[in-house]
Short mmCIF file of C-alpha atoms (C1' of nucleotides) in Angstrom, two decimals:
data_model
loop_
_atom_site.label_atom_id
_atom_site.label_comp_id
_atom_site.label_asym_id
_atom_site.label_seq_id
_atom_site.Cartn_x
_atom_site.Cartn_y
_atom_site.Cartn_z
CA UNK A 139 -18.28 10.66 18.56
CA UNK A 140 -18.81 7.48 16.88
CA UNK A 141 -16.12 5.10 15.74
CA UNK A 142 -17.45 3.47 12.24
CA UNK A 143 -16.16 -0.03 11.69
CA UNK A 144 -16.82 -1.75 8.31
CA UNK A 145 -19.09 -4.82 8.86
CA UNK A 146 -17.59 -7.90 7.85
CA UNK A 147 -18.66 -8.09 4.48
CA UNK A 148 -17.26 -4.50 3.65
CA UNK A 149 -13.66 -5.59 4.53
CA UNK A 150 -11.91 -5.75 1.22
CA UNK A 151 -8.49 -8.28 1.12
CA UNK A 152 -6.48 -5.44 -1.13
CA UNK A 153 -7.65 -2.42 1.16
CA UNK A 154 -6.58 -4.88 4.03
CA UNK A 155 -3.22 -5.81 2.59
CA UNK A 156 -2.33 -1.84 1.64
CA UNK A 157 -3.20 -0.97 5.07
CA UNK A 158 -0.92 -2.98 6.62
CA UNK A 159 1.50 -2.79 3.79
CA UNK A 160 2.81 0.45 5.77
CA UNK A 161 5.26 -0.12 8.34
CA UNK A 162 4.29 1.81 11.06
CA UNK A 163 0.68 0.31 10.99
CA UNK A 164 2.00 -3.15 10.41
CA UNK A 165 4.51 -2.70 13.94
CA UNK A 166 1.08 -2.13 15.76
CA UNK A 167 -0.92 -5.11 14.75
CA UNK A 168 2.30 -7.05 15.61
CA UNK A 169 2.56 -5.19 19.16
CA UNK A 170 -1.27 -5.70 19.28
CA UNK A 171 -0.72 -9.80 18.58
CA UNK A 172 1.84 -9.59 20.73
CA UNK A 173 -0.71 -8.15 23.79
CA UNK A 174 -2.65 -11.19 22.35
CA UNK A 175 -4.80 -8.95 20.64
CA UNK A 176 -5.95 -6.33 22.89
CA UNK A 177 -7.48 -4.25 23.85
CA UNK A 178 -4.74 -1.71 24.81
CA UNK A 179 -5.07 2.21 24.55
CA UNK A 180 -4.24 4.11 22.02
CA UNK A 181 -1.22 5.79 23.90
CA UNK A 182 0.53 2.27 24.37
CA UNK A 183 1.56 2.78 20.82
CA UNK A 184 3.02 6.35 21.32
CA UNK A 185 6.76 4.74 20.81
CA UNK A 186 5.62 3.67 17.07
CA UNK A 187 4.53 6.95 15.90
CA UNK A 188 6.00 10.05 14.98
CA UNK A 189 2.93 12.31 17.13
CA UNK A 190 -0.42 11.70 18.71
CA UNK A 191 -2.05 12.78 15.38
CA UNK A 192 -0.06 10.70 13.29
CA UNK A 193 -1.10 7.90 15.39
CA UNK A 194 -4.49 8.92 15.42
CA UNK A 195 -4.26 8.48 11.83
CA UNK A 196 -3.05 4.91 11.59
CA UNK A 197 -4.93 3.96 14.12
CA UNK A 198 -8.03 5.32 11.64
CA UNK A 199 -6.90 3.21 9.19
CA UNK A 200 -6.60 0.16 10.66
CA UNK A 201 -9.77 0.81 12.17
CA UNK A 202 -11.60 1.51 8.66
CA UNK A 203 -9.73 -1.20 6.61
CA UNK A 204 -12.00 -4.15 9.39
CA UNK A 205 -8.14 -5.03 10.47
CA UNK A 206 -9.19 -3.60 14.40
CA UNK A 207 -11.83 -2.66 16.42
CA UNK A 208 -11.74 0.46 18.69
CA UNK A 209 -14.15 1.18 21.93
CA UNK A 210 -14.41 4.08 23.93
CA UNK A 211 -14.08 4.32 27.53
CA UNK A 212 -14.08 7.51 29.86
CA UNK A 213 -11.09 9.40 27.78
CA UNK A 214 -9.18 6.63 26.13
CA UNK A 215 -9.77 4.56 23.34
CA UNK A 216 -9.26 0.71 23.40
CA UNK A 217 -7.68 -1.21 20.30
CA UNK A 218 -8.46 -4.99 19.67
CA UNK A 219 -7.69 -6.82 16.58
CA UNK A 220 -10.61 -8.24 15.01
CA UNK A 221 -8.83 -11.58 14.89
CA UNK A 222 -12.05 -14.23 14.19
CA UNK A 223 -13.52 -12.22 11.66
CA UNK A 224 -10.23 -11.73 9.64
CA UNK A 225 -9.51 -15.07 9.78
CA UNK A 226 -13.13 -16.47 9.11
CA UNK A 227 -12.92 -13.93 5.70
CA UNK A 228 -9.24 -14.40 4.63
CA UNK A 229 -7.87 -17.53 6.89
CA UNK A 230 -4.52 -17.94 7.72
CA UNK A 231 -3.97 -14.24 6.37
CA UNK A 232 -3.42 -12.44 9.57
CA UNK A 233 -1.96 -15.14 11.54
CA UNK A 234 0.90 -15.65 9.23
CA UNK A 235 1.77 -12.13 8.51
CA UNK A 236 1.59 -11.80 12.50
CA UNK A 237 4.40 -14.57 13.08
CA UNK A 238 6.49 -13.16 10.19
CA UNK A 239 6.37 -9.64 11.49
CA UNK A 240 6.90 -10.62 14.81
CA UNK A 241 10.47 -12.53 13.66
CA UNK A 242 13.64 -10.43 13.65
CA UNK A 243 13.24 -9.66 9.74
CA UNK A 244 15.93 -9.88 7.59
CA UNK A 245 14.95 -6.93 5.34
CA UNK A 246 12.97 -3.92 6.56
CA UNK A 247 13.69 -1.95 3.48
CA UNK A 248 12.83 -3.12 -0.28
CA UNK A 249 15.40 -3.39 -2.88
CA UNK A 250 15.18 -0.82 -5.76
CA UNK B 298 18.79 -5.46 -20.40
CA UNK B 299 19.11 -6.76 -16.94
CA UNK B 300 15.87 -7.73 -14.62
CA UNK B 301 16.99 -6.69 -11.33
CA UNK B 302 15.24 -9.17 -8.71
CA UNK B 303 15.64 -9.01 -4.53
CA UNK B 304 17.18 -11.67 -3.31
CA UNK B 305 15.72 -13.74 -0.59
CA UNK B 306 17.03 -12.10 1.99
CA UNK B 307 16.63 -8.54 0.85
CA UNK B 308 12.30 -8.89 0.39
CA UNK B 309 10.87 -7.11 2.87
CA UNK B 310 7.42 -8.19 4.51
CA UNK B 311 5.82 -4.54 4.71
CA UNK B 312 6.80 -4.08 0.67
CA UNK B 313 5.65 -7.54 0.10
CA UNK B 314 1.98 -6.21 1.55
CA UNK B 315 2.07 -2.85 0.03
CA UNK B 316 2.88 -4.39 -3.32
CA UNK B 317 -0.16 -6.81 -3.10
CA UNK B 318 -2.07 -4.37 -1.87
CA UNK B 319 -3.15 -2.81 -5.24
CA UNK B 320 -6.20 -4.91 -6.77
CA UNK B 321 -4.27 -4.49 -10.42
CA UNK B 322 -1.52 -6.76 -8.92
CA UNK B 323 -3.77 -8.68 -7.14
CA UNK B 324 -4.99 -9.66 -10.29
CA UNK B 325 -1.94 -10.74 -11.68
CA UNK B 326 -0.84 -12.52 -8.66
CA UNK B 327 -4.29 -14.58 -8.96
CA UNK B 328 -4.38 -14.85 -12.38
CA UNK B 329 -0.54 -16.11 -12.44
CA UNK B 330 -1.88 -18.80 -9.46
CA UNK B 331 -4.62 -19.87 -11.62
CA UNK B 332 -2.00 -20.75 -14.05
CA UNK B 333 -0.24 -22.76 -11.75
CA UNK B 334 2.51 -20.27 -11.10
CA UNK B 335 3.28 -19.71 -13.94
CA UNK B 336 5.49 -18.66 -16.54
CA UNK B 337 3.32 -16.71 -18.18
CA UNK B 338 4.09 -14.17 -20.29
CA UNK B 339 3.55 -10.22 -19.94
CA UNK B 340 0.63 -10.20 -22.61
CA UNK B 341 -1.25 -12.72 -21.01
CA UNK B 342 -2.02 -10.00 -18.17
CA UNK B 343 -3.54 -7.26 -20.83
CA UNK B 344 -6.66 -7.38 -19.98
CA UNK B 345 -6.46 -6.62 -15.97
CA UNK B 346 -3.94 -3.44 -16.97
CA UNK B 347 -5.01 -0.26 -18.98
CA UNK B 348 -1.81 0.02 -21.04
CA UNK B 349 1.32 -2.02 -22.03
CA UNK B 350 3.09 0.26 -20.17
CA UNK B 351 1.31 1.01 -17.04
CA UNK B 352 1.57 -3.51 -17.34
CA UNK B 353 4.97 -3.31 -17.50
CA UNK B 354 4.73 -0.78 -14.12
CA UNK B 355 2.93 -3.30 -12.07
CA UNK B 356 4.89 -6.28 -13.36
CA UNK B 357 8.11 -4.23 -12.71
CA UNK B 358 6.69 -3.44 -8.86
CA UNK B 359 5.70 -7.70 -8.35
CA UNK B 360 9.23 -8.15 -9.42
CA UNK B 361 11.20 -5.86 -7.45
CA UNK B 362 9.21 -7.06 -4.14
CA UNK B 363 10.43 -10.58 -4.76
CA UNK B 364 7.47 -11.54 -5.53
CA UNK B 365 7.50 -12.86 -9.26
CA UNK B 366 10.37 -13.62 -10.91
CA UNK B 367 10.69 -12.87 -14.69
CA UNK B 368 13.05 -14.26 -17.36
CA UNK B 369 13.73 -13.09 -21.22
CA UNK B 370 12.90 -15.69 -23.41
CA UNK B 371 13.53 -14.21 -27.09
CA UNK B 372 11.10 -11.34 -27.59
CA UNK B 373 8.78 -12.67 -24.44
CA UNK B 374 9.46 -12.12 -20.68
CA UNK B 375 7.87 -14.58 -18.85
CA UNK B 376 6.97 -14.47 -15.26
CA UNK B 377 6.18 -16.99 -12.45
CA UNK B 378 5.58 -16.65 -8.86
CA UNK B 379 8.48 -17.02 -6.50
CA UNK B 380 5.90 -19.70 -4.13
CA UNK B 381 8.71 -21.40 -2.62
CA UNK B 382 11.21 -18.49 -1.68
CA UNK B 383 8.14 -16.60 -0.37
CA UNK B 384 6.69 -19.61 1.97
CA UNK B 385 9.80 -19.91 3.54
CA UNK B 386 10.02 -16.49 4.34
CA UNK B 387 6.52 -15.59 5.31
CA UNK B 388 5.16 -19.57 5.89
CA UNK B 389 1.76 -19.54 4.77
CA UNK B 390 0.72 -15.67 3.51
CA UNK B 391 1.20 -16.09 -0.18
CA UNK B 392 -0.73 -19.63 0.42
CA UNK B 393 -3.54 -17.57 2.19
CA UNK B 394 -3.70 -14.03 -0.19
CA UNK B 395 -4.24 -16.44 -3.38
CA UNK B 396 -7.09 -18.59 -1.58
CA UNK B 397 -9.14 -15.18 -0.34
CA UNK B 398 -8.44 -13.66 -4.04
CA UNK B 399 -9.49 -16.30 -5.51
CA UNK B 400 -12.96 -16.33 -3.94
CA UNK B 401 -15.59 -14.13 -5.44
CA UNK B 402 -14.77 -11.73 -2.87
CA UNK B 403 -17.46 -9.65 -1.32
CA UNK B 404 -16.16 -6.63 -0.82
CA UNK B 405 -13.49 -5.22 -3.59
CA UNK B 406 -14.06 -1.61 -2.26
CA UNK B 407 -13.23 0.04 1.44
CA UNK B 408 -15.62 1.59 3.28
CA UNK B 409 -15.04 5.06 4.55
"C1'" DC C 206 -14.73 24.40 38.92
"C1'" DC C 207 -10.04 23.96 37.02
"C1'" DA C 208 -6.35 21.61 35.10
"C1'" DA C 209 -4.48 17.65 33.21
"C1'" DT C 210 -4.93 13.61 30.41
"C1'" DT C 211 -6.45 11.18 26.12
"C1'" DG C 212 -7.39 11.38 21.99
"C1'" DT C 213 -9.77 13.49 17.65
"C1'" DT C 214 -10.47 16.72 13.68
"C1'" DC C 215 -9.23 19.98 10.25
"C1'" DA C 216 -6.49 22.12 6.79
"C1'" DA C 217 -2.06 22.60 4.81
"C1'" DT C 218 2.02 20.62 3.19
"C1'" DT C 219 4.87 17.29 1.70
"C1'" DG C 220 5.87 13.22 -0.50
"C1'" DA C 221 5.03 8.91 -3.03
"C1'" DT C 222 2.37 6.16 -6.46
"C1'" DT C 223 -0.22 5.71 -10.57
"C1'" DT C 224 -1.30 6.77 -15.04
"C1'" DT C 225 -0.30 8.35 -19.65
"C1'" DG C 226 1.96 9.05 -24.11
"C1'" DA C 227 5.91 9.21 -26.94
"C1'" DA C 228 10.09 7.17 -28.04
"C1'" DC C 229 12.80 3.24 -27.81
"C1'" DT C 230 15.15 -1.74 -27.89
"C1'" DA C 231 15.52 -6.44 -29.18
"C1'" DA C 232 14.14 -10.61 -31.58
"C1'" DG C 233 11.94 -12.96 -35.41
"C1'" DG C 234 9.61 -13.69 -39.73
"C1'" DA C 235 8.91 -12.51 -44.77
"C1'" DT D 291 16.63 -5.67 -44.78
"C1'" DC D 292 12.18 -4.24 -43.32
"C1'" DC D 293 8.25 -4.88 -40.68
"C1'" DT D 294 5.93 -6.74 -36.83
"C1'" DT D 295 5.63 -8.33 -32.21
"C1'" DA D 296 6.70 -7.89 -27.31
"C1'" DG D 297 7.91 -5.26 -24.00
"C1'" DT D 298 10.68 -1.32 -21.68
"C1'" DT D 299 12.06 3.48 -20.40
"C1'" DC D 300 11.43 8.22 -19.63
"C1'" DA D 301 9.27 12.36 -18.23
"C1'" DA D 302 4.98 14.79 -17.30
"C1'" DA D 303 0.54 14.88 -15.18
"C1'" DA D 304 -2.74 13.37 -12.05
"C1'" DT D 305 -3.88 11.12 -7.92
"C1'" DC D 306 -3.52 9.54 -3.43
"C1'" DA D 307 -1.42 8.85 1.17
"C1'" DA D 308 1.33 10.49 5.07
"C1'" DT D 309 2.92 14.08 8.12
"C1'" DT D 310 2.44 18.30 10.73
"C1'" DG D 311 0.51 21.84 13.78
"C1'" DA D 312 -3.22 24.26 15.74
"C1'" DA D 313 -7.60 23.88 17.74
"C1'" DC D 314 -10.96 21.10 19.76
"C1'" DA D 315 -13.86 17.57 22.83
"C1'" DA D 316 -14.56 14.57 26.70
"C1'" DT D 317 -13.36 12.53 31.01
"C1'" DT D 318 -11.21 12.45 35.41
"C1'" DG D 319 -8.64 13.92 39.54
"C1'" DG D 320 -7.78 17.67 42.85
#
DNA sequence: CCAATTGTTCAATTGATTTTGAACTAAGGA
DNA sequence: TCCTTAGTTCAAAATCAATTGAACAATTGG
């Protein structure tokens, strides 16, 4: 049971912009920020996700994309956002799509 | 022949990301920063797209997002980048995707 | 040891995006 | 007017991502 993280030179800026391009993912990096970046269990996030699976899944991506990082201990799993190393590779990136998810947003839904 | 574009209000922060998130329109985005913002017409993007048409896709997708804003100018469409409108909704992220895309970029690939 | 708690994995399904090619529109120049 | 240039639209095909449910693993408390 090992948890692969990319090193910091595998993070990719489109793979991390796609990855938190979906909603669901994007509401738990801003509840992460907002729990000033971890680490909190995976089950904190229950309330964003649809089942346990589905979260496990998100929380894979995030995971993969270099956005988190995710340790075990005893039977949970604890979340962190990988906030340095984002910012040292892409900065200002994550900080301002943290303060403008974490405002009331005007539009949730795009225009088509 | 109407270009539909989101108004300020209506552009939506996890489209915004999804939208970016493909290296294709990336590209553009970069490209259209390199030039200053722009305009810039569709041609000028040939060479980052396969086809006219699958162009015209992506250009279509930066539009609707608010992103890019494009005008008919006889036979040409020419696009810039909506930099103002954007900062003031999301201070600092358009600033911040254009600087990391414009690096060399270590990784353009995820890691799985 | 047993049961409950936490969370993962797998395979199947559904659903959404991307790509492609053919047909089309609109403007401009010869 | 006819041809070329610039770009769009549509529908089909291919690809990729998200959701679901069943089964599993590991740790902890009783």
């Amino acid at each position: 049971m090992f948890l692969p993280h990319p090193h910091a030179d595998q993070i990719a800026l489109p793979n991390v912009l796609a990855v938190l391009g979906d909603p669901t993912r994007l509401a738990i990096v801003a509840e992460l920020a907002r729990k000033n970046g971890g680490p909190v269990p995976c089950g904190h996030f229950m309330d964003l996700c649809s089942s346990k699976t589905n979260l496990s899944y998100h929380l894979a991506k995030l995971r993969e994309a270099g956005i988190t990082r995710t340790e075990a201990v005893g039977t949970s799993r604890f979340t962190t956002l990988r906030r340095e190393e984002l910012d040292r590779l892409f900065p200002g990136l994550l900080d301002s799509v943290i303060a403008a998810a974490g405002k009331p947003a005007l539009a949730t839904e795009p225009v088509r």
